mmCIF file of C-alpha atoms in Angstrom:
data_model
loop_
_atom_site.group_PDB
_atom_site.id
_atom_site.type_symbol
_atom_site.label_atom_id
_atom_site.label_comp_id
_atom_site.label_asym_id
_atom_site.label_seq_id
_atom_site.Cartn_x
_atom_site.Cartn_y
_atom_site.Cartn_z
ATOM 1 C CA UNK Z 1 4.810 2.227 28.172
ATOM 2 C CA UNK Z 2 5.379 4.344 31.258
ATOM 3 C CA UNK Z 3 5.102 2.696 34.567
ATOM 4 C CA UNK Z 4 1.752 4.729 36.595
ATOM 5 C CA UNK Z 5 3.278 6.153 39.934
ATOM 6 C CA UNK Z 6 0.332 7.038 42.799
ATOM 7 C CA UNK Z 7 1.257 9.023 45.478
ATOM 8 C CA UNK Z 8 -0.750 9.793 48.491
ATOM 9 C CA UNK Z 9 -1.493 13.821 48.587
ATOM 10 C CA UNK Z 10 -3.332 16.597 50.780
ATOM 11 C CA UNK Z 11 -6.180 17.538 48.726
ATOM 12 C CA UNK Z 12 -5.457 21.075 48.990
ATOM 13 C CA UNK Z 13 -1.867 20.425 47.526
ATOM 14 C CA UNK Z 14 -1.011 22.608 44.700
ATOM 15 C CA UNK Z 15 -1.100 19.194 42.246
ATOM 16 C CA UNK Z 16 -4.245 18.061 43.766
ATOM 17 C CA UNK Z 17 -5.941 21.514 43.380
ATOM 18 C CA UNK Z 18 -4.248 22.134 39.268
ATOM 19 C CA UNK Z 19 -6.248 18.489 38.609
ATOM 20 C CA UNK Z 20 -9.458 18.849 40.535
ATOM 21 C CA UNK Z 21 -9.813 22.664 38.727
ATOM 22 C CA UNK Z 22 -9.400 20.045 35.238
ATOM 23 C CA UNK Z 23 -11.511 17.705 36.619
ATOM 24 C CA UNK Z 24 -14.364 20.592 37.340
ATOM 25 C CA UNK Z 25 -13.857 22.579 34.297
ATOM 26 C CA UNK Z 26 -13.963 19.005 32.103
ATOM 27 C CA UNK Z 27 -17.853 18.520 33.909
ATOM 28 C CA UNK Z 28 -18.281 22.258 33.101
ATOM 29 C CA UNK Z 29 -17.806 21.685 29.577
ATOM 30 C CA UNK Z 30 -19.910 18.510 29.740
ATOM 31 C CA UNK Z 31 -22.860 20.066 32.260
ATOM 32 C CA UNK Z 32 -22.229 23.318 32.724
ATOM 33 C CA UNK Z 33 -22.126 26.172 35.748
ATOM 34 C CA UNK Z 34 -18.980 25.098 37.820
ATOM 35 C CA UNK Z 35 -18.705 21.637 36.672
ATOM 36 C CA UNK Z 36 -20.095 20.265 40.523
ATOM 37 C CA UNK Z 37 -21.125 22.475 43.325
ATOM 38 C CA UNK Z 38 -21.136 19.743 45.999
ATOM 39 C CA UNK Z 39 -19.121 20.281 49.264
ATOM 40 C CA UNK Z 40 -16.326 19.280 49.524
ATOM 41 C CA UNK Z 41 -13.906 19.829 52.727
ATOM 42 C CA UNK Z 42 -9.861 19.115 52.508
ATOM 43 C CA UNK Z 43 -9.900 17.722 55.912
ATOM 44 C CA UNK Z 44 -12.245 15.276 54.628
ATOM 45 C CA UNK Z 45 -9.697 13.145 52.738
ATOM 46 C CA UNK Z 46 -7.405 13.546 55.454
ATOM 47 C CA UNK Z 47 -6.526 10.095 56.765
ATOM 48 C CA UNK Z 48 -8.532 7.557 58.462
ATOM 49 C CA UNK Z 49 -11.549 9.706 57.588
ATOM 50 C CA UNK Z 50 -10.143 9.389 53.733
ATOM 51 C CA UNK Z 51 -7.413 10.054 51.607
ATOM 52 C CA UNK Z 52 -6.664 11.617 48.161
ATOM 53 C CA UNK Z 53 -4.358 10.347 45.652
ATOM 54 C CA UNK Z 54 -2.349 11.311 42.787
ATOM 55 C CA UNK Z 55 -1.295 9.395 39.875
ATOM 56 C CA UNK Z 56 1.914 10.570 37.656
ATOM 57 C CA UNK Z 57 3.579 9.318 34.765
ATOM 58 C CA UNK Z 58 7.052 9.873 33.749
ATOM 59 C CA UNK Z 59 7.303 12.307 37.311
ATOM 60 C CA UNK Z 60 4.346 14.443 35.768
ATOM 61 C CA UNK Z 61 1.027 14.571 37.702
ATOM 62 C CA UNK Z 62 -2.018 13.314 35.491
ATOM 63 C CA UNK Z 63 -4.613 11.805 37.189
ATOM 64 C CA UNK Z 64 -6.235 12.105 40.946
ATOM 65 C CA UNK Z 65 -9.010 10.559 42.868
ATOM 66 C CA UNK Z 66 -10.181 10.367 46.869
ATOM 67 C CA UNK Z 67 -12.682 9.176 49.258
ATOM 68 C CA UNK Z 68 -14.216 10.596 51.964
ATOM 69 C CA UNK Z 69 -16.305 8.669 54.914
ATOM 70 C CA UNK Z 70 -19.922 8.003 53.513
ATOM 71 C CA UNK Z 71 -22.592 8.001 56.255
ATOM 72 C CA UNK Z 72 -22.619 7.006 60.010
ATOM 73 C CA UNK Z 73 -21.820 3.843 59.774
ATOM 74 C CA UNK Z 74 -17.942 3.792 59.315
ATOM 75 C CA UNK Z 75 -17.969 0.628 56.864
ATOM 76 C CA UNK Z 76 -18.576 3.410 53.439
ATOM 77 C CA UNK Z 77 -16.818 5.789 51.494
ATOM 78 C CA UNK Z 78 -17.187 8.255 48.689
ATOM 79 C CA UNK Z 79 -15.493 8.130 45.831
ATOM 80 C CA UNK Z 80 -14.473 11.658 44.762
ATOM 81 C CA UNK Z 81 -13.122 14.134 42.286
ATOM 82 C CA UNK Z 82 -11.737 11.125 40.045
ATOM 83 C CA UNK Z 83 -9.944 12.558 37.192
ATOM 84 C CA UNK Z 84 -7.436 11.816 34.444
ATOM 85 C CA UNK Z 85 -5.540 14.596 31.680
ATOM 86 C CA UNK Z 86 -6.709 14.143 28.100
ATOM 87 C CA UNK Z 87 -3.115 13.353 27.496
ATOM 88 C CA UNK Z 88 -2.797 10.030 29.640
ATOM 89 C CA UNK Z 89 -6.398 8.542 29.005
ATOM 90 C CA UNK Z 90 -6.449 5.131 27.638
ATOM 91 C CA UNK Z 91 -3.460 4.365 29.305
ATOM 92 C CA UNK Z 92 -4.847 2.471 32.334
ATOM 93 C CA UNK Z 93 -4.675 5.612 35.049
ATOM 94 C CA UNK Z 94 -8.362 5.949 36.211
ATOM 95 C CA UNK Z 95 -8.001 1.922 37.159
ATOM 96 C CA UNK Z 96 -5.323 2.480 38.738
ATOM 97 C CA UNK Z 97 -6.047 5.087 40.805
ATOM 98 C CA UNK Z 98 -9.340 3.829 41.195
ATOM 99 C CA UNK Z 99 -7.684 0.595 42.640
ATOM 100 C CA UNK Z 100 -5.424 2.769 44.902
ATOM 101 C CA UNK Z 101 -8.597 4.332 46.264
ATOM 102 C CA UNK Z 102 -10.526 1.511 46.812
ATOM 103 C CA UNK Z 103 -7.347 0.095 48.413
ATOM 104 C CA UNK Z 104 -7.021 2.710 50.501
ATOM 105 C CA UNK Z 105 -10.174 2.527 51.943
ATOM 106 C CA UNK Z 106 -10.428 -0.960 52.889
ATOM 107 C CA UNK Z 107 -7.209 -0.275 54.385
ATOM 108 C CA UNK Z 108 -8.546 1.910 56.722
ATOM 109 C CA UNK Z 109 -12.242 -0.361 57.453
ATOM 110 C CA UNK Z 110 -14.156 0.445 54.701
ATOM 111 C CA UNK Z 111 -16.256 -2.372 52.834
ATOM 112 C CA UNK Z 112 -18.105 -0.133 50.155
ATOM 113 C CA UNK Z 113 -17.812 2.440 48.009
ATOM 114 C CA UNK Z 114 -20.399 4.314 46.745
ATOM 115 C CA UNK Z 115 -20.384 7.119 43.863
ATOM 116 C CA UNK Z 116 -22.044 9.975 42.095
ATOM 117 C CA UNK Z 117 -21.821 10.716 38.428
ATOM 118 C CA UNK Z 118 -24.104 11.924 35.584
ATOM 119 C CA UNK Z 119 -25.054 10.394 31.931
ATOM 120 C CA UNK Z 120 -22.718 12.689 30.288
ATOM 121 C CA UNK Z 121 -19.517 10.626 31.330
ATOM 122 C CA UNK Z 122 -19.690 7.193 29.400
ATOM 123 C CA UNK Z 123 -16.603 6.452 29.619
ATOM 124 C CA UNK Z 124 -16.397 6.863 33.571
ATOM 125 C CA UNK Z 125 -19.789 4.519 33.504
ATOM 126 C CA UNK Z 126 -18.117 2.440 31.537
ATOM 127 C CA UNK Z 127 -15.320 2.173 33.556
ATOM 128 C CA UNK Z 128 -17.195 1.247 37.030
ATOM 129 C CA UNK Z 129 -19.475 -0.798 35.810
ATOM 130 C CA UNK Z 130 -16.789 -2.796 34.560
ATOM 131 C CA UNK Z 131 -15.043 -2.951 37.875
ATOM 132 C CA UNK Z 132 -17.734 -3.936 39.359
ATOM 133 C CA UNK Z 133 -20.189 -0.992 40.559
ATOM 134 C CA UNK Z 134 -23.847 -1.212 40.508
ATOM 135 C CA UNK Z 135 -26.305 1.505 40.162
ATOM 136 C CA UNK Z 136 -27.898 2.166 43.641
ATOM 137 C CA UNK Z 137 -30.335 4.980 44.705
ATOM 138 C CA UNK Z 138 -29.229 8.336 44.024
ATOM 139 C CA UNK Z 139 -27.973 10.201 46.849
ATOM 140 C CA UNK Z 140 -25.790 13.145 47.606
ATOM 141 C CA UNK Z 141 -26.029 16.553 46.513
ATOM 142 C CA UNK Z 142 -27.629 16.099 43.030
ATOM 143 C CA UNK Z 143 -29.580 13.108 43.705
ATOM 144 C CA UNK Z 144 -32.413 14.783 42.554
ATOM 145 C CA UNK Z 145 -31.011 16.259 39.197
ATOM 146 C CA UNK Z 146 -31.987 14.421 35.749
ATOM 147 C CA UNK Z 147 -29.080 12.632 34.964
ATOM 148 C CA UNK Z 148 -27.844 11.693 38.141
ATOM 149 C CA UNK Z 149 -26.181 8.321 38.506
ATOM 150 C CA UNK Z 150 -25.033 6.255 41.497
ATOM 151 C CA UNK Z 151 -23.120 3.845 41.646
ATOM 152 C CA UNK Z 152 -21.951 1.378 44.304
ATOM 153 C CA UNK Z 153 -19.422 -1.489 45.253
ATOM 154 C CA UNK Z 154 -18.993 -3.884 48.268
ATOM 155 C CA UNK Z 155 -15.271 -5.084 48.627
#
């Protein structure tokens, strides 16, 4: 089995971008439109406001995931554009970059993590509610949609 590099990357890298357009057209397929409309900034994932990440196996880039500050408060942070190829699923990357991330942002003061994602993605509920994420009131830019999930975790 391969070993699962993460790298930190701008979000606007050409990498970054060639995942996030999978990870969009992949919630296209499963919602429609543009996959998610909400704002999102580069220069928020630039560090200590957040930080994206990129995971690669055998030197190829399959998998990404960021946060960006959540709130006033300076202790919370988003989890964001979390993706991983069809190719490398089941193989452990969304942990690991979702470790990274989470890593990442205690790293730099954070002590929660909170999330947005919709009841077409079982396997990505799946896969926080296993590490540890609770639901919590909706929020963010489709908190109002049927189907909107949020999730959140205290470090």
């Amino acid at each position: 089995m391969s070993e699962i590099e993460i790298r930190v990357r701008r979000f606007d890298a050409p990498e970054s971008q060639a995942l996030i357009r999978a990870a969009l057209a992949d919630l296209g397929q499963r919602y429609g439109g543009n996959g998610d409309d909400t704002p999102v900034d580069a220069a928020e994932f630039e560090p200590p406001a957040g930080t994206f990440l990129v995971a690669y196996l055998d030197g190829q880039p399959v998998g990404c995931g960021g946060w960006r500050s959540h709130g006033d408060d300076g202790e919370t942070a988003e989890l964001k554009r979390m993706y991983t190829a069809p190719a490398a699923r089941g193989r452990g990357v969304a942990r690991s970059v979702l470790a990274a991330v989470e890593r990442s942002a205690r790293e730099q003061g954070r002590k929660r993590m909170v999330l947005e994602c919709g009841d077409r993605q079982p396997e990505a509920i799946a896969m926080y509610t296993s590490a540890g994420y609770e639901r919590i009131p909706n929020f963010g830019f489709y908190r109002d949609e049927p189907g909107c999930l949020s999730f959140g975790r205290t470090f």
